[in-house]
PDB file of C-alpha atoms in Angstrom:
ATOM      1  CA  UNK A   1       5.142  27.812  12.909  1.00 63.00           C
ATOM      2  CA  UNK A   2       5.882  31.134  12.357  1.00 69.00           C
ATOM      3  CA  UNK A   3       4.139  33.559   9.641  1.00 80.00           C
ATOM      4  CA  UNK A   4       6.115  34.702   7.272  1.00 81.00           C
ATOM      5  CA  UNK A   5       6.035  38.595   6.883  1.00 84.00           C
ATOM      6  CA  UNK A   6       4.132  38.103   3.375  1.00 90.00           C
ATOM      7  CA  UNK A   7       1.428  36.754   4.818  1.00 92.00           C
ATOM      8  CA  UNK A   8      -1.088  39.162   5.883  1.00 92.00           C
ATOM      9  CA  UNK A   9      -3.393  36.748   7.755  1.00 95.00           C
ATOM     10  CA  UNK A  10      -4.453  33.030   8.082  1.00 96.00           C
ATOM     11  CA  UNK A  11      -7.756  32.585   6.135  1.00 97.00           C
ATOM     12  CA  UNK A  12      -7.505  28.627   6.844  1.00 98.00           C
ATOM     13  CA  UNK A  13      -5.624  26.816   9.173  1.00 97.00           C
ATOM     14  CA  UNK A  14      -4.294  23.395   9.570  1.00 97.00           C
ATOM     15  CA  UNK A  15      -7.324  21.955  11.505  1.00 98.00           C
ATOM     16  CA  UNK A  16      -9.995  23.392   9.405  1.00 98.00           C
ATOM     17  CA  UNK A  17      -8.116  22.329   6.086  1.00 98.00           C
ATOM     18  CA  UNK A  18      -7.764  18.548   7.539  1.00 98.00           C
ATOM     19  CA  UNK A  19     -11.413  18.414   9.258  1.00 98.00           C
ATOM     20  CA  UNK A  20     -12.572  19.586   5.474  1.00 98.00           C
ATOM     21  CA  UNK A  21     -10.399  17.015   3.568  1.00 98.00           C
ATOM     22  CA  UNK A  22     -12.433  14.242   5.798  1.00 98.00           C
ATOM     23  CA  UNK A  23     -15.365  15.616   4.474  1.00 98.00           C
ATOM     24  CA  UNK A  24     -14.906  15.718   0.894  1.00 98.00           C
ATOM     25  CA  UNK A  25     -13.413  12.674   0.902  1.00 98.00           C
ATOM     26  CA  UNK A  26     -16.335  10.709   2.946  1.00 98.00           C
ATOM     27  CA  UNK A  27     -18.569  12.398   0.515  1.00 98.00           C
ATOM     28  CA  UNK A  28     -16.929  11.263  -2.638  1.00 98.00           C
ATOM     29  CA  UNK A  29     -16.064   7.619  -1.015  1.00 97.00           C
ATOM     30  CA  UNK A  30     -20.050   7.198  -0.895  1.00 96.00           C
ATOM     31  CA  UNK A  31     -20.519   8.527  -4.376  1.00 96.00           C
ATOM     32  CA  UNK A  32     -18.127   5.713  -5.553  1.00 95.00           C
ATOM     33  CA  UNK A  33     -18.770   2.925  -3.120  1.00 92.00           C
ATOM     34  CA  UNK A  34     -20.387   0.612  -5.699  1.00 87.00           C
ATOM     35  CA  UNK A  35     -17.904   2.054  -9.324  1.00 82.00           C
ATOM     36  CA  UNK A  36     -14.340  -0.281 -10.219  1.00 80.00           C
ATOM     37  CA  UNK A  37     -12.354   2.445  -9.508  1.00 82.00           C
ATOM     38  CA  UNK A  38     -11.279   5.801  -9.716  1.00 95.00           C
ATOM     39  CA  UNK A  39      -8.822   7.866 -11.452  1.00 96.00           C
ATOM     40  CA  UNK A  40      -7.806  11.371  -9.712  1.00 97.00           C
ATOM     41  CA  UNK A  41      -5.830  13.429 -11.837  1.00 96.00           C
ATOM     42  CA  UNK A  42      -4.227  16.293  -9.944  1.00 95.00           C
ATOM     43  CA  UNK A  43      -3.419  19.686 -11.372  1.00 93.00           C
ATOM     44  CA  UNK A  44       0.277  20.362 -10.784  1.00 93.00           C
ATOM     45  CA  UNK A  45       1.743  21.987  -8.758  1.00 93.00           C
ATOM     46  CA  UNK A  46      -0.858  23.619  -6.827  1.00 93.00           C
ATOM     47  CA  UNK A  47      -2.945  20.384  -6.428  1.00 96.00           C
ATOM     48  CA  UNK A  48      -0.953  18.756  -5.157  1.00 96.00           C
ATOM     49  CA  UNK A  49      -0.779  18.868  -1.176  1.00 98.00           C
ATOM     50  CA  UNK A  50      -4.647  18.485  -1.782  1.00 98.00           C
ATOM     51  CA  UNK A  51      -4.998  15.426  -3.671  1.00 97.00           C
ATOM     52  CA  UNK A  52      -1.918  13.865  -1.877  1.00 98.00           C
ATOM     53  CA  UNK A  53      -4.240  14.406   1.632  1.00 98.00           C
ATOM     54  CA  UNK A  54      -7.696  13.468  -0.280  1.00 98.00           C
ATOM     55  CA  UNK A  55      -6.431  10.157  -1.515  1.00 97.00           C
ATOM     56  CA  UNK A  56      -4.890   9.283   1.375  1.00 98.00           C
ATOM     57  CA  UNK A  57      -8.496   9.470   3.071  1.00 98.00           C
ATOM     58  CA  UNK A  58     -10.618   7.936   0.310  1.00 97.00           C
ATOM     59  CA  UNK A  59     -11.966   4.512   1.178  1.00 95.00           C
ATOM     60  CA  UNK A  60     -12.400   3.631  -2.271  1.00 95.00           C
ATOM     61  CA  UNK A  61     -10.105   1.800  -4.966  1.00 94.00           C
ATOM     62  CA  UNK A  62      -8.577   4.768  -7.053  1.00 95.00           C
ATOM     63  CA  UNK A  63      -5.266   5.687  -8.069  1.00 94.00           C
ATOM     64  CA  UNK A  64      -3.559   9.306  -9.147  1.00 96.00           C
ATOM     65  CA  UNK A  65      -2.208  10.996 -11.989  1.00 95.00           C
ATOM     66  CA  UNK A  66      -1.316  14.781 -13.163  1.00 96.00           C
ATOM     67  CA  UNK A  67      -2.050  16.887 -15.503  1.00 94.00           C
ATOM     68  CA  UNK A  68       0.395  20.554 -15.574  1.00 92.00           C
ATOM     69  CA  UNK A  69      -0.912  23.639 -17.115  1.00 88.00           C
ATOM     70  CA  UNK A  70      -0.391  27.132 -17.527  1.00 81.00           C
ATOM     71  CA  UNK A  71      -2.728  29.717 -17.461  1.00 72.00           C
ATOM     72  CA  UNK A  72      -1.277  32.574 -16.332  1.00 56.00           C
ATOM     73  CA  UNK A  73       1.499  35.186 -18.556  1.00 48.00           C
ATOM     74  CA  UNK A  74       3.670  36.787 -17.297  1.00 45.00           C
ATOM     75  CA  UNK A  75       3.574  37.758 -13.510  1.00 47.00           C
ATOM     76  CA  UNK A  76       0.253  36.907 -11.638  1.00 49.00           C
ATOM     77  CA  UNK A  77      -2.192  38.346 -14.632  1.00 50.00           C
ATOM     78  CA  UNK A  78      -4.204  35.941 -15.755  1.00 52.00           C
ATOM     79  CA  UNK A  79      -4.536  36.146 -19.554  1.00 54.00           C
ATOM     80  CA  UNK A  80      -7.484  33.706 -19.944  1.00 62.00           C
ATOM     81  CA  UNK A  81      -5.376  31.443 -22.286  1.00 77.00           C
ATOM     82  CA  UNK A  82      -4.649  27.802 -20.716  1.00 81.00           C
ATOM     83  CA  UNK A  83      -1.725  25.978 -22.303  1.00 80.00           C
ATOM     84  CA  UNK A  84      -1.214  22.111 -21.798  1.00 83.00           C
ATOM     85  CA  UNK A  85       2.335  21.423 -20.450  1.00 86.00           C
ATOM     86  CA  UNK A  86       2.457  18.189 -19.217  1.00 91.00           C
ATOM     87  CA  UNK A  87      -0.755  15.624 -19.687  1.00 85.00           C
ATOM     88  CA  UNK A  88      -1.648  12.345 -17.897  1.00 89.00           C
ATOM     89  CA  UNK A  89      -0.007   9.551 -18.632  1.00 93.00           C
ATOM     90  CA  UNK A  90      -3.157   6.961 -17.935  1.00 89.00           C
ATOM     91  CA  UNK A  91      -5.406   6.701 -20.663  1.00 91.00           C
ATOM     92  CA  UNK A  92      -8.792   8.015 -19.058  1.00 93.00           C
ATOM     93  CA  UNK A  93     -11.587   6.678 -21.431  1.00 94.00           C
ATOM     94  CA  UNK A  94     -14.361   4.868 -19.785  1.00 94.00           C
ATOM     95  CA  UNK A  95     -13.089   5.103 -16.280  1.00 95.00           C
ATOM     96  CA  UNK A  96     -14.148   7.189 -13.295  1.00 96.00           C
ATOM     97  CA  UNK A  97     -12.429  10.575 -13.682  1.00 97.00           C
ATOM     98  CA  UNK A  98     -12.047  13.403 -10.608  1.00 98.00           C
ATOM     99  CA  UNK A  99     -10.076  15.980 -12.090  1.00 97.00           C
ATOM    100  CA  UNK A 100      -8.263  17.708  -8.330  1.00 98.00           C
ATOM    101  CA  UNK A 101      -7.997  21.494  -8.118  1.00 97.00           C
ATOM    102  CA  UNK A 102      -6.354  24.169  -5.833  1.00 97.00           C
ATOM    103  CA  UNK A 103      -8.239  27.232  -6.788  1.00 96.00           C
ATOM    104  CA  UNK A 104     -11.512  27.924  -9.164  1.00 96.00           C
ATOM    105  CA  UNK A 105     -10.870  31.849  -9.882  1.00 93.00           C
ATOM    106  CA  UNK A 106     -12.062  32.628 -13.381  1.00 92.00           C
ATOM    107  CA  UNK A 107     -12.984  29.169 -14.208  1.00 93.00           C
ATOM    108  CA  UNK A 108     -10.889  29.713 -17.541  1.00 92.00           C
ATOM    109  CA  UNK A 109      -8.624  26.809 -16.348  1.00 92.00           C
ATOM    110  CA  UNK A 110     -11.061  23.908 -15.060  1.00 94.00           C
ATOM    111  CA  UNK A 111     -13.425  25.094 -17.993  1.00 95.00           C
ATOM    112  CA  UNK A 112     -10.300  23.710 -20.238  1.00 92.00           C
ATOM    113  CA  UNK A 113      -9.990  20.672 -18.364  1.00 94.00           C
ATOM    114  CA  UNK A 114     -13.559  19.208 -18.116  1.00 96.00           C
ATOM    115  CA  UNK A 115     -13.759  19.955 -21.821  1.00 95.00           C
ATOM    116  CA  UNK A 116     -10.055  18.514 -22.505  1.00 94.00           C
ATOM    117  CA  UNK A 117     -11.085  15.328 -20.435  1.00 95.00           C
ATOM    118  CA  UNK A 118     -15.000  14.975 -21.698  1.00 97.00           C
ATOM    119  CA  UNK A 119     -13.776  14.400 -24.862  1.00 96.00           C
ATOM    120  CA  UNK A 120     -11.747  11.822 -23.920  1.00 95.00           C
ATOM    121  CA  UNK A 121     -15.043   9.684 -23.306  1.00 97.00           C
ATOM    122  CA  UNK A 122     -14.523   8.710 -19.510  1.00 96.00           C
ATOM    123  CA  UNK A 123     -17.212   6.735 -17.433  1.00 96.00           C
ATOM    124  CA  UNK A 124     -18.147   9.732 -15.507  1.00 96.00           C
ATOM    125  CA  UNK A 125     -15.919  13.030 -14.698  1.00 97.00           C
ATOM    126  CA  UNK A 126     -16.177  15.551 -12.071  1.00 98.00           C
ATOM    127  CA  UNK A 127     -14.110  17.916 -10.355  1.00 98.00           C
ATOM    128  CA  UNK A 128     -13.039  18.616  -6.445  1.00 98.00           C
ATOM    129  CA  UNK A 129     -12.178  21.644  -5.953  1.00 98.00           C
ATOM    130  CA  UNK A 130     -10.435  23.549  -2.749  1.00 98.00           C
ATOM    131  CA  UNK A 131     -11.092  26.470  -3.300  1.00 98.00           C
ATOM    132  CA  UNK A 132     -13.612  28.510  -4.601  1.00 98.00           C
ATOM    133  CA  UNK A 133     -13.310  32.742  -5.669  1.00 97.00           C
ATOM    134  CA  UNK A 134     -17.009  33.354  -6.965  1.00 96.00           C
ATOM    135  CA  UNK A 135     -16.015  36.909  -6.968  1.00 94.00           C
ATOM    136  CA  UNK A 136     -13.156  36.148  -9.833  1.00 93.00           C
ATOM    137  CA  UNK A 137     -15.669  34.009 -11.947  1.00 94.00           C
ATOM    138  CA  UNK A 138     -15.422  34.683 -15.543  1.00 94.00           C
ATOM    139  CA  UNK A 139     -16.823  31.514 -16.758  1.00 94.00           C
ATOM    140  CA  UNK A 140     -19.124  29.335 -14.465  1.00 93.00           C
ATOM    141  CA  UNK A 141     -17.719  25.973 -14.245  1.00 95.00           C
ATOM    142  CA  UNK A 142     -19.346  22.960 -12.434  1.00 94.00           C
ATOM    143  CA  UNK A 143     -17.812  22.174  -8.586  1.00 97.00           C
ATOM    144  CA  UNK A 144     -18.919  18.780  -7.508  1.00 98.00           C
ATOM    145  CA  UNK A 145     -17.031  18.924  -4.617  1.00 98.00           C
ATOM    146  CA  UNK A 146     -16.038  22.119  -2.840  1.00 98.00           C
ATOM    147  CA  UNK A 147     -13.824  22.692   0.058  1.00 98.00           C
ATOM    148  CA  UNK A 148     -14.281  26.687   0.518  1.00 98.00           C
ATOM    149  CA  UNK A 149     -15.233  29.640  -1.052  1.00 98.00           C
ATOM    150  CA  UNK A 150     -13.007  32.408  -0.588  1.00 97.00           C
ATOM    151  CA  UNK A 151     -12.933  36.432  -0.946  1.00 95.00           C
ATOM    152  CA  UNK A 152     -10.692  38.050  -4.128  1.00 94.00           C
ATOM    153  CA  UNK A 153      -7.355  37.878  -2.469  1.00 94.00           C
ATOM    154  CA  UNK A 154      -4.033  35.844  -3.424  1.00 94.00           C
ATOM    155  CA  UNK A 155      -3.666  33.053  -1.190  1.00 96.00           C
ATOM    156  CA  UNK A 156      -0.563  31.005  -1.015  1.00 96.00           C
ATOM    157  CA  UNK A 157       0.122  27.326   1.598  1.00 97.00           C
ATOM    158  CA  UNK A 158      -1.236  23.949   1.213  1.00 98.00           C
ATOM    159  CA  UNK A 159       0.098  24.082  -2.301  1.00 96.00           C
ATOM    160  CA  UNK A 160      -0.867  27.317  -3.814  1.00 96.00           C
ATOM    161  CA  UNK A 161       2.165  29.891  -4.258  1.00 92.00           C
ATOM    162  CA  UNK A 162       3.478  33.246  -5.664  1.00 91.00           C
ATOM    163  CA  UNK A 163       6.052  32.946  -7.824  1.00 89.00           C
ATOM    164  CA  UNK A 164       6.917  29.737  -6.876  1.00 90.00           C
ATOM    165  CA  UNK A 165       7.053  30.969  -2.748  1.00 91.00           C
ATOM    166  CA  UNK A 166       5.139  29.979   0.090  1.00 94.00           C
ATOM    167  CA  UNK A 167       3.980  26.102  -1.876  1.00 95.00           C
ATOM    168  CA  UNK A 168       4.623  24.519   1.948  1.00 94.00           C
ATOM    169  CA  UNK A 169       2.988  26.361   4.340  1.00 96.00           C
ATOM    170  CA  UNK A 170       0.606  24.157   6.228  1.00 96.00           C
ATOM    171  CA  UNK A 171      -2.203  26.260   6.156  1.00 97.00           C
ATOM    172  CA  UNK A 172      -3.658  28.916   3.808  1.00 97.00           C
ATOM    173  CA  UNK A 173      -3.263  32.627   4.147  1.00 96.00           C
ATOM    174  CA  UNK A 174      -3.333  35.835   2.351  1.00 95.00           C
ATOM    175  CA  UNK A 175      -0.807  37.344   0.797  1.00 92.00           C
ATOM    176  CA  UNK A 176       0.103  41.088   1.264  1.00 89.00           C
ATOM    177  CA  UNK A 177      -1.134  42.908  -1.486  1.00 85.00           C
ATOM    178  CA  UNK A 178       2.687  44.838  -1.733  1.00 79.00           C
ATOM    179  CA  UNK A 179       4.311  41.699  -2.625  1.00 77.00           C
ATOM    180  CA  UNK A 180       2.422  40.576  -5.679  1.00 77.00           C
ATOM    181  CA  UNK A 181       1.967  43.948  -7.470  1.00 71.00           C
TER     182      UNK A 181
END
């Protein structure tokens, strides 16, 4: 496949992304072996490559659901505020909840979520994460399940965009700095 000229470089490719999906999903397969079931609830749209490849790997019972939000204002400044927009349509209380993220920058966003869902009473809740910008962190947030940390660049493929661009790229790579300023 060829690069578009907005990327810059490949941080992740296809292999690495896939080998680490296995992973994280062996790992939380064993840390539900012996629980009913479990509900993942995917943040749209970035999560959703992610969860789609996750679940799909899981040897547990579970099924899916999304939640949309919107963090970010105008552009690609964040503004710290996270607005509901679309929420799950399964009710969560007392079940197994993994709430499925593309990105942990400031933590602003899955800070809103584990609260939003924790007060909803579920079994258990924890998050899965892609990936991981410590440098970004405004708020610490709890990662159960981490697929990468990352430096402070825009990344867009496997899900994650700019401006609604790049969402399908197979792997993950970093934007040019020219085209989101």
């Amino acid at each position: 496949m060829e690069i578009p000229n907005s990327v810059e470089k490949i941080l992740l490719d296809e292999e690495t992304i896939a080998a680490r999906v296995c992973e994280l999903a062996n790992d939380i397969s064993a840390d539900y072996a012996d629980d009913d079931g479990l509900i993942l609830v995917g943040v749209l749209k970035g999560a959703f490559i992610f969860m789609a490849d996750l679940a799909r790997r899981l040897n547990v019972s579970h099924h899916v659901d999304f939640i949309a939000l919107s963090s970010y204002n105008r552009g690609t400044a964040n503004a710290g505020a996270v607005r509901l927009i679309m929420d799950t349509r399964t009710s969560v209380t007392g079940q197994h909840v993994l709430v499925v993220e593309d990105i942990v920058d400031t933590g602003y966003t899955l800070h809103y979520l584990l609260r939003t869902f924790h007060a909803r009473k579920p079994a258990s809740l924890r998050s899965c994460v892609l990936l991981s910008k410590p440098d970004r962190r405004q708020i610490e947030v709890p990662v159960d399940y981490l697929g990468f940390e990352i430096p402070d660049v825009w990344v867009v493929g496997y899900g994650l965009d700019c401006a609604d661009r790049f969402r399908t790229l197979p792997y993950i790579g970093a934007l040019r700095r020219e085209v989101y300023e």
